[in-house]
Amino acid sequence: MSICAVVPAAGNGTRLGSEDPKVFTKVSSNKVVWDFLYENIKGHVDAFNLIVKPGVGEKYSQYIKPDTHISNQDNPLGMGDAIFKGYDYWKEFDHILIVWGDQINLSSETLKSVTKSADDKIVLPLVKSEKPYVDYVFEDGKLVKVLQSREGDKCRRGGFSDIGVFLLPTSNLKNYWSDFLNLEKRGNKTGEINFLPFFSFLNTKCNVDVRKIFIEDECESRGLN
């Protein structure tokens, strides 16, 4: 099973006090965020697809390794849009390992447990949180909804959040995404078509099963901010 790590990273480093893109913000004297992500992930995948703003790949080319393909997201239309900007590249792989571009606290053990589970299911690492930012709600074994505080949803105390890592089979995924977009279910506050509810759509409407992996250390869910 071949796996491509897809890292949507078109955001700025403003909240980090940096004028550089977040993924290329320095976190030590000689390393940027991307260095940590790449080192953590590289032993578990076959290649990388880094999604950035136009021109960023060229400007920061000294950080890009030969196994990393750059795709561009022209407009900030959300994570789902960013991920599928790389479709022409990652469609040749059996799976994509989606990793948010600021998740530097991921452990090698977690990445190994996720990637070794690659089959025809969604692999969804979850962590129990007292105050989850997002909350994955299951009923009778199905992922019925994903609550998001950024959209005004009230997440359950002690609910299950993600860690910014998701493994998906690529077979028919573009068609599923097109069907999902046609529903035009936009967020109550942002007005965006959010990516995380796509997992519920895949599970309940497309019959793609979900394999849950429970993570003990909540620190792995915390991005760099």
mmCIF file with all atom_site columns, N, CA and C in Angstrom, residues 4-60:
data_model
loop_
_atom_site.group_PDB
_atom_site.id
_atom_site.type_symbol
_atom_site.label_atom_id
_atom_site.label_alt_id
_atom_site.label_comp_id
_atom_site.label_asym_id
_atom_site.label_entity_id
_atom_site.label_seq_id
_atom_site.pdbx_PDB_ins_code
_atom_site.Cartn_x
_atom_site.Cartn_y
_atom_site.Cartn_z
_atom_site.occupancy
_atom_site.B_iso_or_equiv
_atom_site.pdbx_formal_charge
_atom_site.auth_seq_id
_atom_site.auth_comp_id
_atom_site.auth_asym_id
_atom_site.auth_atom_id
_atom_site.pdbx_PDB_model_num
ATOM 1   N N  . CYS A 1 4  ? 0.855  8.736  0.425  1.00 0.00 ? 4  CYS A N  1
ATOM 2   C CA . CYS A 1 4  ? 1.392  10.080 0.235  1.00 0.00 ? 4  CYS A CA 1
ATOM 3   C C  . CYS A 1 4  ? 0.926  10.956 1.397  1.00 0.00 ? 4  CYS A C  1
ATOM 4   N N  . ALA A 1 5  ? 1.857  11.608 2.069  1.00 0.00 ? 5  ALA A N  1
ATOM 5   C CA . ALA A 1 5  ? 1.503  12.570 3.116  1.00 0.00 ? 5  ALA A CA 1
ATOM 6   C C  . ALA A 1 5  ? 1.104  13.878 2.450  1.00 0.00 ? 5  ALA A C  1
ATOM 7   N N  . VAL A 1 6  ? -0.121 14.317 2.710  1.00 0.00 ? 6  VAL A N  1
ATOM 8   C CA . VAL A 1 6  ? -0.626 15.575 2.162  1.00 0.00 ? 6  VAL A CA 1
ATOM 9   C C  . VAL A 1 6  ? -0.702 16.585 3.294  1.00 0.00 ? 6  VAL A C  1
ATOM 10  N N  . VAL A 1 7  ? 0.034  17.674 3.146  1.00 0.00 ? 7  VAL A N  1
ATOM 11  C CA . VAL A 1 7  ? 0.137  18.675 4.216  1.00 0.00 ? 7  VAL A CA 1
ATOM 12  C C  . VAL A 1 7  ? -0.368 20.014 3.700  1.00 0.00 ? 7  VAL A C  1
ATOM 13  N N  . PRO A 1 8  ? -1.625 20.383 4.028  1.00 0.00 ? 8  PRO A N  1
ATOM 14  C CA . PRO A 1 8  ? -2.127 21.698 3.643  1.00 0.00 ? 8  PRO A CA 1
ATOM 15  C C  . PRO A 1 8  ? -1.519 22.767 4.543  1.00 0.00 ? 8  PRO A C  1
ATOM 16  N N  . ALA A 1 9  ? -0.763 23.690 3.959  1.00 0.00 ? 9  ALA A N  1
ATOM 17  C CA . ALA A 1 9  ? 0.027  24.630 4.766  1.00 0.00 ? 9  ALA A CA 1
ATOM 18  C C  . ALA A 1 9  ? 0.116  25.996 4.103  1.00 0.00 ? 9  ALA A C  1
ATOM 19  N N  . ALA A 1 10 ? -1.048 26.523 3.707  1.00 0.00 ? 10 ALA A N  1
ATOM 20  C CA . ALA A 1 10 ? -1.055 27.820 3.030  1.00 0.00 ? 10 ALA A CA 1
ATOM 21  C C  . ALA A 1 10 ? -1.234 28.984 4.000  1.00 0.00 ? 10 ALA A C  1
ATOM 22  N N  . GLY A 1 11 ? -1.227 28.697 5.311  1.00 0.00 ? 11 GLY A N  1
ATOM 23  C CA . GLY A 1 11 ? -1.451 29.747 6.296  1.00 0.00 ? 11 GLY A CA 1
ATOM 24  C C  . GLY A 1 11 ? -0.217 30.577 6.582  1.00 0.00 ? 11 GLY A C  1
ATOM 25  N N  . ASN A 1 12 ? -0.460 31.750 7.169  1.00 0.00 ? 12 ASN A N  1
ATOM 26  C CA . ASN A 1 12 ? 0.622  32.654 7.551  1.00 0.00 ? 12 ASN A CA 1
ATOM 27  C C  . ASN A 1 12 ? 1.059  32.399 8.992  1.00 0.00 ? 12 ASN A C  1
ATOM 28  N N  . GLY A 1 13 ? 2.237  32.895 9.337  1.00 0.00 ? 13 GLY A N  1
ATOM 29  C CA . GLY A 1 13 ? 2.749  32.727 10.698 1.00 0.00 ? 13 GLY A CA 1
ATOM 30  C C  . GLY A 1 13 ? 2.475  33.927 11.583 1.00 0.00 ? 13 GLY A C  1
ATOM 31  N N  . THR A 1 14 ? 1.401  34.654 11.305 1.00 0.00 ? 14 THR A N  1
ATOM 32  C CA . THR A 1 14 ? 1.109  35.903 12.012 1.00 0.00 ? 14 THR A CA 1
ATOM 33  C C  . THR A 1 14 ? 1.015  35.713 13.514 1.00 0.00 ? 14 THR A C  1
ATOM 34  N N  . ARG A 1 15 ? 0.261  34.687 13.944 1.00 0.00 ? 15 ARG A N  1
ATOM 35  C CA . ARG A 1 15 ? 0.082  34.474 15.378 1.00 0.00 ? 15 ARG A CA 1
ATOM 36  C C  . ARG A 1 15 ? 1.366  34.041 16.072 1.00 0.00 ? 15 ARG A C  1
ATOM 37  N N  . LEU A 1 16 ? 2.341  33.610 15.279 1.00 0.00 ? 16 LEU A N  1
ATOM 38  C CA . LEU A 1 16 ? 3.646  33.247 15.839 1.00 0.00 ? 16 LEU A CA 1
ATOM 39  C C  . LEU A 1 16 ? 4.608  34.432 15.809 1.00 0.00 ? 16 LEU A C  1
ATOM 40  N N  . GLY A 1 17 ? 4.111  35.586 15.345 1.00 0.00 ? 17 GLY A N  1
ATOM 41  C CA . GLY A 1 17 ? 4.966  36.763 15.257 1.00 0.00 ? 17 GLY A CA 1
ATOM 42  C C  . GLY A 1 17 ? 5.954  36.699 14.120 1.00 0.00 ? 17 GLY A C  1
ATOM 43  N N  . SER A 1 18 ? 5.591  35.938 13.076 1.00 0.00 ? 18 SER A N  1
ATOM 44  C CA . SER A 1 18 ? 6.506  35.733 11.952 1.00 0.00 ? 18 SER A CA 1
ATOM 45  C C  . SER A 1 18 ? 5.926  36.309 10.678 1.00 0.00 ? 18 SER A C  1
ATOM 46  N N  . GLU A 1 19 ? 6.803  36.813 9.808  1.00 0.00 ? 19 GLU A N  1
ATOM 47  C CA . GLU A 1 19 ? 6.378  37.270 8.492  1.00 0.00 ? 19 GLU A CA 1
ATOM 48  C C  . GLU A 1 19 ? 6.457  36.143 7.465  1.00 0.00 ? 19 GLU A C  1
ATOM 49  N N  . ASP A 1 20 ? 6.990  35.006 7.877  1.00 0.00 ? 20 ASP A N  1
ATOM 50  C CA . ASP A 1 20 ? 7.088  33.845 6.998  1.00 0.00 ? 20 ASP A CA 1
ATOM 51  C C  . ASP A 1 20 ? 5.793  33.037 7.046  1.00 0.00 ? 20 ASP A C  1
ATOM 52  N N  . PRO A 1 21 ? 5.546  32.211 6.034  1.00 0.00 ? 21 PRO A N  1
ATOM 53  C CA . PRO A 1 21 ? 4.435  31.262 6.134  1.00 0.00 ? 21 PRO A CA 1
ATOM 54  C C  . PRO A 1 21 ? 4.612  30.397 7.384  1.00 0.00 ? 21 PRO A C  1
ATOM 55  N N  . LYS A 1 22 ? 3.507  29.986 7.970  1.00 0.00 ? 22 LYS A N  1
ATOM 56  C CA . LYS A 1 22 ? 3.584  29.254 9.236  1.00 0.00 ? 22 LYS A CA 1
ATOM 57  C C  . LYS A 1 22 ? 4.486  28.033 9.137  1.00 0.00 ? 22 LYS A C  1
ATOM 58  N N  . VAL A 1 23 ? 4.373  27.291 8.034  1.00 0.00 ? 23 VAL A N  1
ATOM 59  C CA . VAL A 1 23 ? 5.126  26.047 7.910  1.00 0.00 ? 23 VAL A CA 1
ATOM 60  C C  . VAL A 1 23 ? 6.628  26.290 7.771  1.00 0.00 ? 23 VAL A C  1
ATOM 61  N N  . PHE A 1 24 ? 7.019  27.517 7.401  1.00 0.00 ? 24 PHE A N  1
ATOM 62  C CA . PHE A 1 24 ? 8.437  27.846 7.266  1.00 0.00 ? 24 PHE A CA 1
ATOM 63  C C  . PHE A 1 24 ? 8.900  28.841 8.339  1.00 0.00 ? 24 PHE A C  1
ATOM 64  N N  . THR A 1 25 ? 8.131  28.934 9.423  1.00 0.00 ? 25 THR A N  1
ATOM 65  C CA . THR A 1 25 ? 8.522  29.771 10.552 1.00 0.00 ? 25 THR A CA 1
ATOM 66  C C  . THR A 1 25 ? 9.587  29.053 11.372 1.00 0.00 ? 25 THR A C  1
ATOM 67  N N  . LYS A 1 26 ? 10.630 29.776 11.765 1.00 0.00 ? 26 LYS A N  1
ATOM 68  C CA . LYS A 1 26 ? 11.698 29.164 12.550 1.00 0.00 ? 26 LYS A CA 1
ATOM 69  C C  . LYS A 1 26 ? 11.223 28.859 13.968 1.00 0.00 ? 26 LYS A C  1
ATOM 70  N N  . VAL A 1 27 ? 11.536 27.658 14.425 1.00 0.00 ? 27 VAL A N  1
ATOM 71  C CA . VAL A 1 27 ? 11.208 27.269 15.794 1.00 0.00 ? 27 VAL A CA 1
ATOM 72  C C  . VAL A 1 27 ? 12.475 26.977 16.598 1.00 0.00 ? 27 VAL A C  1
ATOM 73  N N  . SER A 1 28 ? 13.615 27.048 15.940 1.00 0.00 ? 28 SER A N  1
ATOM 74  C CA . SER A 1 28 ? 14.913 26.982 16.607 1.00 0.00 ? 28 SER A CA 1
ATOM 75  C C  . SER A 1 28 ? 15.888 27.739 15.727 1.00 0.00 ? 28 SER A C  1
ATOM 76  N N  . SER A 1 29 ? 17.140 27.778 16.115 1.00 0.00 ? 29 SER A N  1
ATOM 77  C CA . SER A 1 29 ? 18.107 28.572 15.368 1.00 0.00 ? 29 SER A CA 1
ATOM 78  C C  . SER A 1 29 ? 18.300 28.099 13.931 1.00 0.00 ? 29 SER A C  1
ATOM 79  N N  . ASN A 1 30 ? 18.083 26.813 13.693 1.00 0.00 ? 30 ASN A N  1
ATOM 80  C CA . ASN A 1 30 ? 18.347 26.293 12.348 1.00 0.00 ? 30 ASN A CA 1
ATOM 81  C C  . ASN A 1 30 ? 17.244 25.398 11.801 1.00 0.00 ? 30 ASN A C  1
ATOM 82  N N  . LYS A 1 31 ? 16.057 25.392 12.440 1.00 0.00 ? 31 LYS A N  1
ATOM 83  C CA . LYS A 1 31 ? 14.961 24.556 11.959 1.00 0.00 ? 31 LYS A CA 1
ATOM 84  C C  . LYS A 1 31 ? 13.662 25.344 11.884 1.00 0.00 ? 31 LYS A C  1
ATOM 85  N N  . VAL A 1 32 ? 12.879 25.016 10.841 1.00 0.00 ? 32 VAL A N  1
ATOM 86  C CA . VAL A 1 32 ? 11.548 25.596 10.687 1.00 0.00 ? 32 VAL A CA 1
ATOM 87  C C  . VAL A 1 32 ? 10.521 24.512 10.985 1.00 0.00 ? 32 VAL A C  1
ATOM 88  N N  . VAL A 1 33 ? 9.250  24.896 11.057 1.00 0.00 ? 33 VAL A N  1
ATOM 89  C CA . VAL A 1 33 ? 8.170  23.953 11.358 1.00 0.00 ? 33 VAL A CA 1
ATOM 90  C C  . VAL A 1 33 ? 8.205  22.758 10.411 1.00 0.00 ? 33 VAL A C  1
ATOM 91  N N  . TRP A 1 34 ? 8.426  23.030 9.119  1.00 0.00 ? 34 TRP A N  1
ATOM 92  C CA . TRP A 1 34 ? 8.426  21.953 8.131  1.00 0.00 ? 34 TRP A CA 1
ATOM 93  C C  . TRP A 1 34 ? 9.490  20.896 8.421  1.00 0.00 ? 34 TRP A C  1
ATOM 94  N N  . ASP A 1 35 ? 10.645 21.302 8.939  1.00 0.00 ? 35 ASP A N  1
ATOM 95  C CA . ASP A 1 35 ? 11.699 20.343 9.266  1.00 0.00 ? 35 ASP A CA 1
ATOM 96  C C  . ASP A 1 35 ? 11.190 19.304 10.276 1.00 0.00 ? 35 ASP A C  1
ATOM 97  N N  . PHE A 1 36 ? 10.480 19.772 11.296 1.00 0.00 ? 36 PHE A N  1
ATOM 98  C CA . PHE A 1 36 ? 9.961  18.863 12.319 1.00 0.00 ? 36 PHE A CA 1
ATOM 99  C C  . PHE A 1 36 ? 8.887  17.940 11.738 1.00 0.00 ? 36 PHE A C  1
ATOM 100 N N  . LEU A 1 37 ? 7.978  18.517 10.954 1.00 0.00 ? 37 LEU A N  1
ATOM 101 C CA . LEU A 1 37 ? 6.931  17.700 10.331 1.00 0.00 ? 37 LEU A CA 1
ATOM 102 C C  . LEU A 1 37 ? 7.543  16.631 9.441  1.00 0.00 ? 37 LEU A C  1
ATOM 103 N N  . TYR A 1 38 ? 8.455  17.037 8.590  1.00 0.00 ? 38 TYR A N  1
ATOM 104 C CA . TYR A 1 38 ? 9.067  16.116 7.638  1.00 0.00 ? 38 TYR A CA 1
ATOM 105 C C  . TYR A 1 38 ? 9.790  14.981 8.360  1.00 0.00 ? 38 TYR A C  1
ATOM 106 N N  . GLU A 1 39 ? 10.581 15.323 9.365  1.00 0.00 ? 39 GLU A N  1
ATOM 107 C CA . GLU A 1 39 ? 11.335 14.305 10.091 1.00 0.00 ? 39 GLU A CA 1
ATOM 108 C C  . GLU A 1 39 ? 10.409 13.322 10.802 1.00 0.00 ? 39 GLU A C  1
ATOM 109 N N  . ASN A 1 40 ? 9.294  13.821 11.356 1.00 0.00 ? 40 ASN A N  1
ATOM 110 C CA . ASN A 1 40 ? 8.356  12.952 12.063 1.00 0.00 ? 40 ASN A CA 1
ATOM 111 C C  . ASN A 1 40 ? 7.649  11.984 11.126 1.00 0.00 ? 40 ASN A C  1
ATOM 112 N N  . ILE A 1 41 ? 7.349  12.453 9.923  1.00 0.00 ? 41 ILE A N  1
ATOM 113 C CA . ILE A 1 41 ? 6.475  11.697 9.023  1.00 0.00 ? 41 ILE A CA 1
ATOM 114 C C  . ILE A 1 41 ? 7.231  10.809 8.047  1.00 0.00 ? 41 ILE A C  1
ATOM 115 N N  . LYS A 1 42 ? 8.440  11.174 7.672  1.00 0.00 ? 42 LYS A N  1
ATOM 116 C CA . LYS A 1 42 ? 9.101  10.581 6.500  1.00 0.00 ? 42 LYS A CA 1
ATOM 117 C C  . LYS A 1 42 ? 9.262  9.062  6.563  1.00 0.00 ? 42 LYS A C  1
ATOM 118 N N  . GLY A 1 43 ? 9.423  8.494  7.739  1.00 0.00 ? 43 GLY A N  1
ATOM 119 C CA . GLY A 1 43 ? 9.610  7.053  7.827  1.00 0.00 ? 43 GLY A CA 1
ATOM 120 C C  . GLY A 1 43 ? 8.338  6.245  7.678  1.00 0.00 ? 43 GLY A C  1
ATOM 121 N N  . HIS A 1 44 ? 7.201  6.937  7.513  1.00 0.00 ? 44 HIS A N  1
ATOM 122 C CA . HIS A 1 44 ? 5.910  6.257  7.494  1.00 0.00 ? 44 HIS A CA 1
ATOM 123 C C  . HIS A 1 44 ? 5.170  6.397  6.160  1.00 0.00 ? 44 HIS A C  1
ATOM 124 N N  . VAL A 1 45 ? 5.742  7.153  5.213  1.00 0.00 ? 45 VAL A N  1
ATOM 125 C CA . VAL A 1 45 ? 5.079  7.391  3.933  1.00 0.00 ? 45 VAL A CA 1
ATOM 126 C C  . VAL A 1 45 ? 6.078  7.241  2.789  1.00 0.00 ? 45 VAL A C  1
ATOM 127 N N  . ASP A 1 46 ? 5.530  7.244  1.571  1.00 0.00 ? 46 ASP A N  1
ATOM 128 C CA . ASP A 1 46 ? 6.368  7.090  0.376  1.00 0.00 ? 46 ASP A CA 1
ATOM 129 C C  . ASP A 1 46 ? 6.738  8.417  -0.266 1.00 0.00 ? 46 ASP A C  1
ATOM 130 N N  . ALA A 1 47 ? 5.932  9.443  -0.035 1.00 0.00 ? 47 ALA A N  1
ATOM 131 C CA . ALA A 1 47 ? 6.190  10.747 -0.646 1.00 0.00 ? 47 ALA A CA 1
ATOM 132 C C  . ALA A 1 47 ? 5.363  11.803 0.081  1.00 0.00 ? 47 ALA A C  1
ATOM 133 N N  . PHE A 1 48 ? 5.641  13.073 -0.257 1.00 0.00 ? 48 PHE A N  1
ATOM 134 C CA . PHE A 1 48 ? 4.953  14.200 0.362  1.00 0.00 ? 48 PHE A CA 1
ATOM 135 C C  . PHE A 1 48 ? 4.322  15.092 -0.705 1.00 0.00 ? 48 PHE A C  1
ATOM 136 N N  . ASN A 1 49 ? 3.177  15.664 -0.356 1.00 0.00 ? 49 ASN A N  1
ATOM 137 C CA . ASN A 1 49 ? 2.556  16.707 -1.170 1.00 0.00 ? 49 ASN A CA 1
ATOM 138 C C  . ASN A 1 49 ? 2.278  17.891 -0.242 1.00 0.00 ? 49 ASN A C  1
ATOM 139 N N  . LEU A 1 50 ? 3.058  18.947 -0.394 1.00 0.00 ? 50 LEU A N  1
ATOM 140 C CA . LEU A 1 50 ? 2.932  20.129 0.444  1.00 0.00 ? 50 LEU A CA 1
ATOM 141 C C  . LEU A 1 50 ? 2.127  21.180 -0.313 1.00 0.00 ? 50 LEU A C  1
ATOM 142 N N  . ILE A 1 51 ? 1.032  21.645 0.299  1.00 0.00 ? 51 ILE A N  1
ATOM 143 C CA . ILE A 1 51 ? 0.143  22.614 -0.341 1.00 0.00 ? 51 ILE A CA 1
ATOM 144 C C  . ILE A 1 51 ? 0.425  23.991 0.247  1.00 0.00 ? 51 ILE A C  1
ATOM 145 N N  . VAL A 1 52 ? 0.851  24.929 -0.590 1.00 0.00 ? 52 VAL A N  1
ATOM 146 C CA . VAL A 1 52 ? 1.219  26.271 -0.117 1.00 0.00 ? 52 VAL A CA 1
ATOM 147 C C  . VAL A 1 52 ? 0.654  27.327 -1.067 1.00 0.00 ? 52 VAL A C  1
ATOM 148 N N  . LYS A 1 53 ? 0.828  28.585 -0.692 1.00 0.00 ? 53 LYS A N  1
ATOM 149 C CA . LYS A 1 53 ? 0.451  29.684 -1.573 1.00 0.00 ? 53 LYS A CA 1
ATOM 150 C C  . LYS A 1 53 ? 1.405  29.749 -2.765 1.00 0.00 ? 53 LYS A C  1
ATOM 151 N N  . PRO A 1 54 ? 0.947  30.265 -3.890 1.00 0.00 ? 54 PRO A N  1
ATOM 152 C CA . PRO A 1 54 ? 1.826  30.403 -5.055 1.00 0.00 ? 54 PRO A CA 1
ATOM 153 C C  . PRO A 1 54 ? 3.077  31.201 -4.714 1.00 0.00 ? 54 PRO A C  1
ATOM 154 N N  . GLY A 1 55 ? 4.222  30.714 -5.167 1.00 0.00 ? 55 GLY A N  1
ATOM 155 C CA . GLY A 1 55 ? 5.496  31.388 -4.958 1.00 0.00 ? 55 GLY A CA 1
ATOM 156 C C  . GLY A 1 55 ? 6.239  30.971 -3.710 1.00 0.00 ? 55 GLY A C  1
ATOM 157 N N  . VAL A 1 56 ? 5.526  30.370 -2.746 1.00 0.00 ? 56 VAL A N  1
ATOM 158 C CA . VAL A 1 56 ? 6.160  29.986 -1.479 1.00 0.00 ? 56 VAL A CA 1
ATOM 159 C C  . VAL A 1 56 ? 7.159  28.850 -1.689 1.00 0.00 ? 56 VAL A C  1
ATOM 160 N N  . GLY A 1 57 ? 6.791  27.874 -2.510 1.00 0.00 ? 57 GLY A N  1
ATOM 161 C CA . GLY A 1 57 ? 7.685  26.742 -2.743 1.00 0.00 ? 57 GLY A CA 1
ATOM 162 C C  . GLY A 1 57 ? 9.022  27.170 -3.314 1.00 0.00 ? 57 GLY A C  1
ATOM 163 N N  . GLU A 1 58 ? 8.981  28.142 -4.227 1.00 0.00 ? 58 GLU A N  1
ATOM 164 C CA . GLU A 1 58 ? 10.216 28.634 -4.834 1.00 0.00 ? 58 GLU A CA 1
ATOM 165 C C  . GLU A 1 58 ? 11.040 29.451 -3.831 1.00 0.00 ? 58 GLU A C  1
ATOM 166 N N  . LYS A 1 59 ? 10.355 30.278 -3.060 1.00 0.00 ? 59 LYS A N  1
ATOM 167 C CA . LYS A 1 59 ? 11.054 31.153 -2.119 1.00 0.00 ? 59 LYS A CA 1
ATOM 168 C C  . LYS A 1 59 ? 11.762 30.373 -1.019 1.00 0.00 ? 59 LYS A C  1
ATOM 169 N N  . TYR A 1 60 ? 11.154 29.258 -0.592 1.00 0.00 ? 60 TYR A N  1
ATOM 170 C CA . TYR A 1 60 ? 11.703 28.477 0.517  1.00 0.00 ? 60 TYR A CA 1
ATOM 171 C C  . TYR A 1 60 ? 12.213 27.121 0.032  1.00 0.00 ? 60 TYR A C  1
#
